[in-house]
Amino acid sequence: MVERDDDRWRARAACRSVDPERFFPTADVGALYDREVARAKRVCRRCPVQAVCREWAIAYLPHGVAGGMSEEERRRARRASARRVRRAELGTNGPAPVLRTDRAHIIAAGRAALAEGVDREEIARTLGVTRRTVDRWAATVTASIIGGGR
Ligand code: SF4
């Protein structure tokens, strides 16, 4: 799990030498959006820290292209991760125990949802944790979730 504030990997990021605007498409949908996303992803493809960036971006970054994924792709990854964790917790996926990394993903998904302004009760319900747990996560989520830039 990439810690939110551990950004040592950024020093090796391929996007350091690229205009940051490239990672924020000007279009919302359509052919232009697809072209802009593809253009940003081309930078990510040659990035030596793509894997760690992707993990970080799924957990913390709601906007733009990062880790070789669009924001919608990261949202889907977050939801899929939360569903996997939920299934594992409910035991519908067999007797496999919840893995530590899955717990980390629950926390990451919860914090990301908080940063996006999702209702705390809904987060608790979706991720299968108590409201108190969500309140605890909220205490660690700061106003600026992008932090550090690219
Ligand atoms: S956004 Fe992430 S994966 Fe893409 S170039 Fe930058 S650091 Fe690398």
Short mmCIF file of N, CA and C and ligand atoms in Angstrom, two decimals:
data_model
loop_
_atom_site.label_atom_id
_atom_site.label_comp_id
_atom_site.label_asym_id
_atom_site.label_seq_id
_atom_site.Cartn_x
_atom_site.Cartn_y
_atom_site.Cartn_z
N MET A 1 0.85 -1.19 0.00
CA MET A 1 0.00 0.00 0.00
C MET A 1 0.88 1.24 0.00
N VAL A 2 0.63 2.13 -0.90
CA VAL A 2 1.37 3.38 -0.96
C VAL A 2 0.79 4.34 0.05
N GLU A 3 1.64 4.84 0.93
CA GLU A 3 1.15 5.82 1.88
C GLU A 3 0.94 7.14 1.16
N ARG A 4 -0.10 7.82 1.54
CA ARG A 4 -0.48 9.07 0.88
C ARG A 4 0.68 10.07 0.81
N ASP A 5 1.43 10.18 1.90
CA ASP A 5 2.46 11.21 1.94
C ASP A 5 3.85 10.72 1.54
N ASP A 6 3.94 9.44 1.19
CA ASP A 6 5.24 8.92 0.77
C ASP A 6 5.36 9.14 -0.74
N ASP A 7 6.03 10.20 -1.12
CA ASP A 7 6.06 10.52 -2.54
C ASP A 7 7.48 10.45 -3.11
N ARG A 8 8.31 9.60 -2.50
CA ARG A 8 9.69 9.49 -3.02
C ARG A 8 9.71 8.99 -4.46
N TRP A 9 8.73 8.16 -4.81
CA TRP A 9 8.68 7.62 -6.17
C TRP A 9 8.49 8.70 -7.22
N ARG A 10 7.95 9.82 -6.82
CA ARG A 10 7.68 10.88 -7.79
C ARG A 10 8.96 11.39 -8.48
N ALA A 11 10.06 11.25 -7.78
CA ALA A 11 11.32 11.74 -8.35
C ALA A 11 11.67 11.03 -9.65
N ARG A 12 11.12 9.81 -9.83
CA ARG A 12 11.44 9.03 -11.03
C ARG A 12 10.29 9.04 -12.05
N ALA A 13 9.29 9.84 -11.80
CA ALA A 13 8.11 9.83 -12.66
C ALA A 13 8.41 10.40 -14.04
N ALA A 14 7.91 9.72 -15.06
CA ALA A 14 8.11 10.18 -16.44
C ALA A 14 7.41 11.52 -16.69
N CYS A 15 6.36 11.80 -15.92
CA CYS A 15 5.59 13.02 -16.17
C CYS A 15 6.26 14.27 -15.60
N ARG A 16 7.36 14.10 -14.90
CA ARG A 16 8.05 15.28 -14.36
C ARG A 16 8.49 16.24 -15.46
N SER A 17 8.78 15.66 -16.63
CA SER A 17 9.27 16.50 -17.72
C SER A 17 8.17 16.83 -18.73
N VAL A 18 6.91 16.60 -18.33
CA VAL A 18 5.79 16.83 -19.25
C VAL A 18 4.86 17.87 -18.64
N ASP A 19 4.25 18.67 -19.47
CA ASP A 19 3.28 19.66 -18.99
C ASP A 19 2.16 18.95 -18.21
N PRO A 20 1.95 19.32 -16.94
CA PRO A 20 0.91 18.65 -16.13
C PRO A 20 -0.47 18.71 -16.76
N GLU A 21 -0.72 19.74 -17.55
CA GLU A 21 -2.04 19.88 -18.19
C GLU A 21 -2.37 18.70 -19.09
N ARG A 22 -1.33 18.02 -19.57
CA ARG A 22 -1.57 16.88 -20.46
C ARG A 22 -2.41 15.80 -19.75
N PHE A 23 -2.35 15.77 -18.42
CA PHE A 23 -3.02 14.70 -17.67
C PHE A 23 -4.44 15.07 -17.26
N PHE A 24 -4.87 16.26 -17.67
CA PHE A 24 -6.23 16.70 -17.35
C PHE A 24 -6.95 17.06 -18.64
N PRO A 25 -7.67 16.08 -19.20
CA PRO A 25 -8.33 16.31 -20.49
C PRO A 25 -9.25 17.54 -20.44
N THR A 26 -9.28 18.27 -21.53
CA THR A 26 -10.14 19.45 -21.60
C THR A 26 -11.57 19.04 -21.94
N ALA A 27 -11.72 17.90 -22.61
CA ALA A 27 -13.05 17.40 -22.96
C ALA A 27 -13.53 16.43 -21.88
N ASP A 28 -14.86 16.32 -21.75
CA ASP A 28 -15.42 15.40 -20.75
C ASP A 28 -15.71 14.03 -21.35
N VAL A 29 -16.08 14.01 -22.62
CA VAL A 29 -16.41 12.75 -23.30
C VAL A 29 -16.06 12.90 -24.78
N GLY A 30 -16.24 11.82 -25.50
CA GLY A 30 -16.12 11.89 -26.95
C GLY A 30 -14.71 11.66 -27.48
N ALA A 31 -14.57 11.89 -28.78
CA ALA A 31 -13.32 11.58 -29.47
C ALA A 31 -12.15 12.41 -28.94
N LEU A 32 -12.41 13.69 -28.66
CA LEU A 32 -11.33 14.54 -28.15
C LEU A 32 -10.86 14.03 -26.79
N TYR A 33 -11.84 13.71 -25.94
CA TYR A 33 -11.48 13.16 -24.61
C TYR A 33 -10.64 11.89 -24.78
N ASP A 34 -11.07 10.99 -25.66
CA ASP A 34 -10.34 9.74 -25.87
C ASP A 34 -8.91 10.02 -26.34
N ARG A 35 -8.78 10.96 -27.25
CA ARG A 35 -7.44 11.30 -27.75
C ARG A 35 -6.56 11.87 -26.64
N GLU A 36 -7.15 12.77 -25.83
CA GLU A 36 -6.37 13.39 -24.76
C GLU A 36 -5.94 12.37 -23.70
N VAL A 37 -6.85 11.46 -23.38
CA VAL A 37 -6.52 10.42 -22.40
C VAL A 37 -5.42 9.52 -22.96
N ALA A 38 -5.56 9.15 -24.23
CA ALA A 38 -4.55 8.27 -24.85
C ALA A 38 -3.18 8.94 -24.86
N ARG A 39 -3.18 10.23 -25.10
CA ARG A 39 -1.92 10.99 -25.14
C ARG A 39 -1.25 10.98 -23.76
N ALA A 40 -2.02 11.15 -22.72
CA ALA A 40 -1.46 11.11 -21.36
C ALA A 40 -0.99 9.70 -21.02
N LYS A 41 -1.78 8.72 -21.42
CA LYS A 41 -1.41 7.33 -21.10
C LYS A 41 -0.11 6.93 -21.78
N ARG A 42 0.18 7.53 -22.92
CA ARG A 42 1.43 7.20 -23.60
C ARG A 42 2.63 7.56 -22.72
N VAL A 43 2.50 8.65 -21.97
CA VAL A 43 3.58 9.02 -21.05
C VAL A 43 3.67 7.98 -19.93
N CYS A 44 2.54 7.60 -19.39
CA CYS A 44 2.51 6.62 -18.30
C CYS A 44 3.11 5.28 -18.73
N ARG A 45 2.89 4.91 -19.97
CA ARG A 45 3.38 3.60 -20.43
C ARG A 45 4.90 3.49 -20.34
N ARG A 46 5.60 4.60 -20.50
CA ARG A 46 7.06 4.54 -20.43
C ARG A 46 7.57 4.96 -19.05
N CYS A 47 6.69 5.03 -18.07
CA CYS A 47 7.05 5.50 -16.74
C CYS A 47 7.55 4.35 -15.86
N PRO A 48 8.72 4.49 -15.25
CA PRO A 48 9.26 3.40 -14.43
C PRO A 48 8.53 3.21 -13.10
N VAL A 49 7.70 4.16 -12.72
CA VAL A 49 7.01 4.02 -11.43
C VAL A 49 5.49 3.92 -11.63
N GLN A 50 5.11 3.40 -12.79
CA GLN A 50 3.68 3.35 -13.08
C GLN A 50 2.91 2.53 -12.04
N ALA A 51 3.47 1.41 -11.63
CA ALA A 51 2.73 0.53 -10.71
C ALA A 51 2.44 1.23 -9.38
N VAL A 52 3.45 1.87 -8.82
CA VAL A 52 3.24 2.52 -7.53
C VAL A 52 2.35 3.75 -7.70
N CYS A 53 2.52 4.45 -8.81
CA CYS A 53 1.67 5.61 -9.08
C CYS A 53 0.22 5.17 -9.20
N ARG A 54 -0.01 4.05 -9.89
CA ARG A 54 -1.37 3.56 -10.09
C ARG A 54 -2.04 3.26 -8.75
N GLU A 55 -1.30 2.58 -7.89
CA GLU A 55 -1.86 2.23 -6.58
C GLU A 55 -2.23 3.50 -5.81
N TRP A 56 -1.31 4.47 -5.85
CA TRP A 56 -1.55 5.72 -5.15
C TRP A 56 -2.75 6.44 -5.75
N ALA A 57 -2.78 6.50 -7.09
CA ALA A 57 -3.84 7.25 -7.76
C ALA A 57 -5.21 6.62 -7.52
N ILE A 58 -5.28 5.29 -7.53
CA ILE A 58 -6.56 4.64 -7.26
C ILE A 58 -7.04 5.02 -5.86
N ALA A 59 -6.11 5.09 -4.94
CA ALA A 59 -6.50 5.38 -3.56
C ALA A 59 -6.82 6.85 -3.33
N TYR A 60 -6.08 7.74 -3.97
CA TYR A 60 -6.17 9.14 -3.53
C TYR A 60 -6.52 10.18 -4.58
N LEU A 61 -6.36 9.86 -5.85
CA LEU A 61 -6.50 10.93 -6.85
C LEU A 61 -7.79 10.80 -7.65
N PRO A 62 -8.73 11.71 -7.46
CA PRO A 62 -10.01 11.58 -8.16
C PRO A 62 -10.00 12.11 -9.60
N HIS A 63 -9.07 13.01 -9.92
CA HIS A 63 -9.17 13.67 -11.23
C HIS A 63 -7.95 13.41 -12.11
N GLY A 64 -8.20 13.44 -13.40
CA GLY A 64 -7.11 13.36 -14.36
C GLY A 64 -6.65 11.94 -14.65
N VAL A 65 -5.68 11.86 -15.54
CA VAL A 65 -5.07 10.57 -15.88
C VAL A 65 -3.86 10.39 -14.98
N ALA A 66 -3.72 9.20 -14.42
CA ALA A 66 -2.55 8.91 -13.58
C ALA A 66 -2.39 7.40 -13.49
N GLY A 67 -1.16 6.97 -13.38
CA GLY A 67 -0.92 5.54 -13.28
C GLY A 67 -1.38 4.78 -14.51
N GLY A 68 -1.50 5.48 -15.63
CA GLY A 68 -1.94 4.82 -16.86
C GLY A 68 -3.44 4.58 -16.90
N MET A 69 -4.18 5.24 -16.00
CA MET A 69 -5.63 5.03 -15.96
C MET A 69 -6.36 6.38 -15.98
N SER A 70 -7.53 6.38 -16.61
CA SER A 70 -8.37 7.58 -16.56
C SER A 70 -9.06 7.61 -15.19
N GLU A 71 -9.69 8.74 -14.88
CA GLU A 71 -10.36 8.80 -13.57
C GLU A 71 -11.51 7.81 -13.49
N GLU A 72 -12.21 7.58 -14.59
CA GLU A 72 -13.30 6.61 -14.56
C GLU A 72 -12.76 5.19 -14.34
N GLU A 73 -11.65 4.89 -14.99
CA GLU A 73 -11.06 3.55 -14.79
C GLU A 73 -10.65 3.37 -13.33
N ARG A 74 -10.13 4.43 -12.72
CA ARG A 74 -9.74 4.31 -11.30
C ARG A 74 -10.96 4.18 -10.41
N ARG A 75 -12.03 4.89 -10.76
CA ARG A 75 -13.27 4.76 -9.96
C ARG A 75 -13.76 3.32 -10.02
N ARG A 76 -13.71 2.74 -11.22
CA ARG A 76 -14.17 1.34 -11.35
C ARG A 76 -13.28 0.42 -10.53
N ALA A 77 -11.97 0.68 -10.56
CA ALA A 77 -11.03 -0.16 -9.79
C ALA A 77 -11.32 -0.06 -8.30
N ARG A 78 -11.63 1.16 -7.83
CA ARG A 78 -11.96 1.36 -6.41
C ARG A 78 -13.21 0.59 -6.05
N ARG A 79 -14.22 0.69 -6.92
CA ARG A 79 -15.48 0.01 -6.63
C ARG A 79 -15.28 -1.50 -6.64
N ALA A 80 -14.51 -1.99 -7.62
CA ALA A 80 -14.27 -3.44 -7.71
C ALA A 80 -13.53 -3.92 -6.47
N SER A 81 -12.58 -3.14 -6.03
CA SER A 81 -11.81 -3.51 -4.84
C SER A 81 -12.73 -3.56 -3.62
N ALA A 82 -13.59 -2.56 -3.50
CA ALA A 82 -14.52 -2.53 -2.36
C ALA A 82 -15.46 -3.72 -2.42
N ARG A 83 -15.92 -4.07 -3.64
CA ARG A 83 -16.83 -5.22 -3.77
C ARG A 83 -16.11 -6.50 -3.37
N ARG A 84 -14.85 -6.64 -3.83
CA ARG A 84 -14.09 -7.86 -3.48
C ARG A 84 -13.94 -7.98 -1.97
N VAL A 85 -13.62 -6.88 -1.34
CA VAL A 85 -13.44 -6.89 0.11
C VAL A 85 -14.74 -7.25 0.78
N ARG A 86 -15.82 -6.65 0.30
CA ARG A 86 -17.13 -6.89 0.90
C ARG A 86 -17.51 -8.37 0.78
N ARG A 87 -17.29 -8.91 -0.44
CA ARG A 87 -17.62 -10.33 -0.64
C ARG A 87 -16.80 -11.20 0.30
N ALA A 88 -15.53 -10.88 0.43
CA ALA A 88 -14.66 -11.67 1.30
C ALA A 88 -15.13 -11.57 2.75
N GLU A 89 -15.54 -10.38 3.15
CA GLU A 89 -15.99 -10.19 4.54
C GLU A 89 -17.29 -10.92 4.79
N LEU A 90 -18.16 -10.96 3.78
CA LEU A 90 -19.44 -11.64 3.95
C LEU A 90 -19.31 -13.15 3.77
N GLY A 91 -18.13 -13.58 3.34
CA GLY A 91 -17.92 -15.02 3.18
C GLY A 91 -18.57 -15.59 1.94
N THR A 92 -19.00 -14.75 1.01
CA THR A 92 -19.64 -15.26 -0.20
C THR A 92 -18.62 -15.74 -1.21
N ASN A 93 -17.39 -15.54 -0.90
CA ASN A 93 -16.32 -15.93 -1.82
C ASN A 93 -15.55 -17.11 -1.25
N GLY A 94 -16.22 -17.92 -0.45
CA GLY A 94 -15.51 -19.02 0.20
C GLY A 94 -14.93 -18.59 1.52
N PRO A 95 -14.19 -19.47 2.15
CA PRO A 95 -13.72 -19.20 3.50
C PRO A 95 -12.43 -18.38 3.56
N ALA A 96 -11.97 -17.85 2.41
CA ALA A 96 -10.70 -17.13 2.42
C ALA A 96 -10.76 -15.95 3.39
N PRO A 97 -9.72 -15.79 4.20
CA PRO A 97 -9.69 -14.65 5.11
C PRO A 97 -9.45 -13.35 4.36
N VAL A 98 -9.82 -12.25 4.96
CA VAL A 98 -9.56 -10.94 4.37
C VAL A 98 -8.06 -10.69 4.45
N LEU A 99 -7.45 -10.40 3.31
CA LEU A 99 -6.02 -10.17 3.29
C LEU A 99 -5.68 -8.78 3.80
N ARG A 100 -4.49 -8.64 4.29
CA ARG A 100 -4.06 -7.33 4.78
C ARG A 100 -4.18 -6.26 3.70
N THR A 101 -3.77 -6.67 2.47
CA THR A 101 -3.83 -5.68 1.39
C THR A 101 -5.27 -5.27 1.10
N ASP A 102 -6.20 -6.21 1.30
CA ASP A 102 -7.60 -5.86 1.09
C ASP A 102 -8.05 -4.85 2.15
N ARG A 103 -7.58 -5.05 3.37
CA ARG A 103 -7.93 -4.07 4.41
C ARG A 103 -7.39 -2.70 4.03
N ALA A 104 -6.16 -2.72 3.51
CA ALA A 104 -5.57 -1.45 3.10
C ALA A 104 -6.40 -0.81 2.00
N HIS A 105 -6.93 -1.64 1.10
CA HIS A 105 -7.74 -1.09 0.02
C HIS A 105 -9.07 -0.55 0.53
N ILE A 106 -9.63 -1.19 1.56
CA ILE A 106 -10.86 -0.66 2.15
C ILE A 106 -10.60 0.73 2.69
N ILE A 107 -9.51 0.85 3.42
CA ILE A 107 -9.18 2.15 4.01
C ILE A 107 -8.95 3.17 2.91
N ALA A 108 -8.20 2.76 1.89
CA ALA A 108 -7.91 3.68 0.79
C ALA A 108 -9.21 4.08 0.07
N ALA A 109 -10.07 3.11 -0.16
CA ALA A 109 -11.34 3.40 -0.84
C ALA A 109 -12.19 4.33 0.02
N GLY A 110 -12.18 4.08 1.32
CA GLY A 110 -12.95 4.92 2.23
C GLY A 110 -12.45 6.35 2.24
N ARG A 111 -11.14 6.49 2.32
CA ARG A 111 -10.58 7.84 2.34
C ARG A 111 -10.83 8.57 1.03
N ALA A 112 -10.70 7.83 -0.06
CA ALA A 112 -10.95 8.44 -1.37
C ALA A 112 -12.40 8.88 -1.48
N ALA A 113 -13.31 8.04 -0.98
CA ALA A 113 -14.74 8.40 -1.03
C ALA A 113 -15.01 9.64 -0.17
N LEU A 114 -14.36 9.70 0.98
CA LEU A 114 -14.52 10.88 1.84
C LEU A 114 -14.04 12.13 1.12
N ALA A 115 -12.89 11.99 0.47
CA ALA A 115 -12.33 13.14 -0.24
C ALA A 115 -13.25 13.58 -1.37
N GLU A 116 -14.02 12.64 -1.91
CA GLU A 116 -14.95 12.98 -3.00
C GLU A 116 -16.29 13.49 -2.45
N GLY A 117 -16.41 13.50 -1.13
CA GLY A 117 -17.61 14.05 -0.51
C GLY A 117 -18.76 13.07 -0.36
N VAL A 118 -18.47 11.77 -0.47
CA VAL A 118 -19.54 10.76 -0.32
C VAL A 118 -19.99 10.75 1.14
N ASP A 119 -21.28 10.57 1.34
CA ASP A 119 -21.87 10.55 2.67
C ASP A 119 -21.23 9.45 3.54
N ARG A 120 -20.93 9.80 4.78
CA ARG A 120 -20.22 8.85 5.66
C ARG A 120 -21.02 7.57 5.94
N GLU A 121 -22.33 7.73 6.10
CA GLU A 121 -23.16 6.53 6.34
C GLU A 121 -23.09 5.60 5.13
N GLU A 122 -23.11 6.20 3.95
CA GLU A 122 -23.07 5.39 2.72
C GLU A 122 -21.73 4.67 2.61
N ILE A 123 -20.67 5.37 2.96
CA ILE A 123 -19.34 4.75 2.91
C ILE A 123 -19.29 3.56 3.86
N ALA A 124 -19.82 3.77 5.07
CA ALA A 124 -19.81 2.70 6.06
C ALA A 124 -20.58 1.49 5.54
N ARG A 125 -21.76 1.76 4.96
CA ARG A 125 -22.59 0.67 4.43
C ARG A 125 -21.88 -0.05 3.30
N THR A 126 -21.35 0.72 2.36
CA THR A 126 -20.73 0.14 1.17
C THR A 126 -19.51 -0.70 1.52
N LEU A 127 -18.69 -0.18 2.42
CA LEU A 127 -17.44 -0.87 2.73
C LEU A 127 -17.57 -1.84 3.90
N GLY A 128 -18.76 -1.87 4.51
CA GLY A 128 -18.99 -2.83 5.58
C GLY A 128 -18.22 -2.53 6.84
N VAL A 129 -18.09 -1.25 7.15
CA VAL A 129 -17.41 -0.86 8.40
C VAL A 129 -18.37 -0.01 9.22
N THR A 130 -17.99 0.28 10.46
CA THR A 130 -18.87 1.09 11.30
C THR A 130 -18.72 2.56 10.95
N ARG A 131 -19.73 3.33 11.31
CA ARG A 131 -19.68 4.77 11.10
C ARG A 131 -18.50 5.36 11.88
N ARG A 132 -18.20 4.79 13.04
CA ARG A 132 -17.09 5.30 13.85
C ARG A 132 -15.77 5.16 13.10
N THR A 133 -15.63 4.04 12.39
CA THR A 133 -14.41 3.83 11.60
C THR A 133 -14.30 4.90 10.51
N VAL A 134 -15.42 5.17 9.85
CA VAL A 134 -15.40 6.19 8.79
C VAL A 134 -15.04 7.56 9.38
N ASP A 135 -15.58 7.84 10.56
CA ASP A 135 -15.25 9.12 11.22
C ASP A 135 -13.76 9.20 11.51
N ARG A 136 -13.19 8.07 11.89
CA ARG A 136 -11.75 8.05 12.18
C ARG A 136 -10.95 8.34 10.91
N TRP A 137 -11.37 7.70 9.78
CA TRP A 137 -10.69 7.95 8.51
C TRP A 137 -10.81 9.43 8.15
N ALA A 138 -11.99 10.00 8.38
CA ALA A 138 -12.25 11.39 8.00
C ALA A 138 -11.28 12.33 8.70
N ALA A 139 -10.89 11.96 9.92
CA ALA A 139 -9.98 12.82 10.67
C ALA A 139 -8.61 12.89 9.99
N THR A 140 -8.31 11.90 9.17
CA THR A 140 -6.99 11.88 8.53
C THR A 140 -7.03 12.39 7.10
N VAL A 141 -8.22 12.68 6.60
CA VAL A 141 -8.35 13.17 5.22
C VAL A 141 -8.28 14.70 5.25
N THR A 142 -7.31 15.25 4.56
CA THR A 142 -7.18 16.71 4.54
C THR A 142 -7.95 17.29 3.37
N ALA A 143 -8.09 18.56 3.37
CA ALA A 143 -8.87 19.22 2.32
C ALA A 143 -8.27 19.00 0.94
N SER A 144 -6.96 19.04 0.86
CA SER A 144 -6.34 18.87 -0.45
C SER A 144 -5.87 17.45 -0.62
N ILE A 145 -6.52 16.70 -1.48
CA ILE A 145 -6.12 15.32 -1.62
C ILE A 145 -5.12 15.11 -2.75
N ILE A 146 -4.96 16.09 -3.59
CA ILE A 146 -3.99 15.90 -4.66
C ILE A 146 -2.60 16.01 -4.08
N GLY A 147 -2.36 16.96 -3.24
CA GLY A 147 -1.12 17.14 -2.50
C GLY A 147 0.15 16.79 -3.27
N GLY A 148 1.06 17.62 -3.28
CA GLY A 148 2.36 17.29 -3.86
C GLY A 148 2.43 17.45 -5.36
N GLY A 149 1.31 17.46 -6.04
CA GLY A 149 1.35 17.60 -7.49
C GLY A 149 2.06 16.45 -8.14
N ARG A 150 2.36 16.58 -9.41
CA ARG A 150 3.05 15.53 -10.13
C ARG A 150 4.52 15.81 -10.16
S1 SF4 B 1 1.01 9.87 -13.94
FE1 SF4 B 1 2.05 8.25 -12.79
S2 SF4 B 1 2.38 6.59 -14.24
FE2 SF4 B 1 1.90 8.43 -15.41
S3 SF4 B 1 3.88 9.27 -15.89
FE3 SF4 B 1 3.21 10.28 -14.01
S4 SF4 B 1 4.05 9.04 -12.33
FE4 SF4 B 1 4.20 7.85 -14.21
#
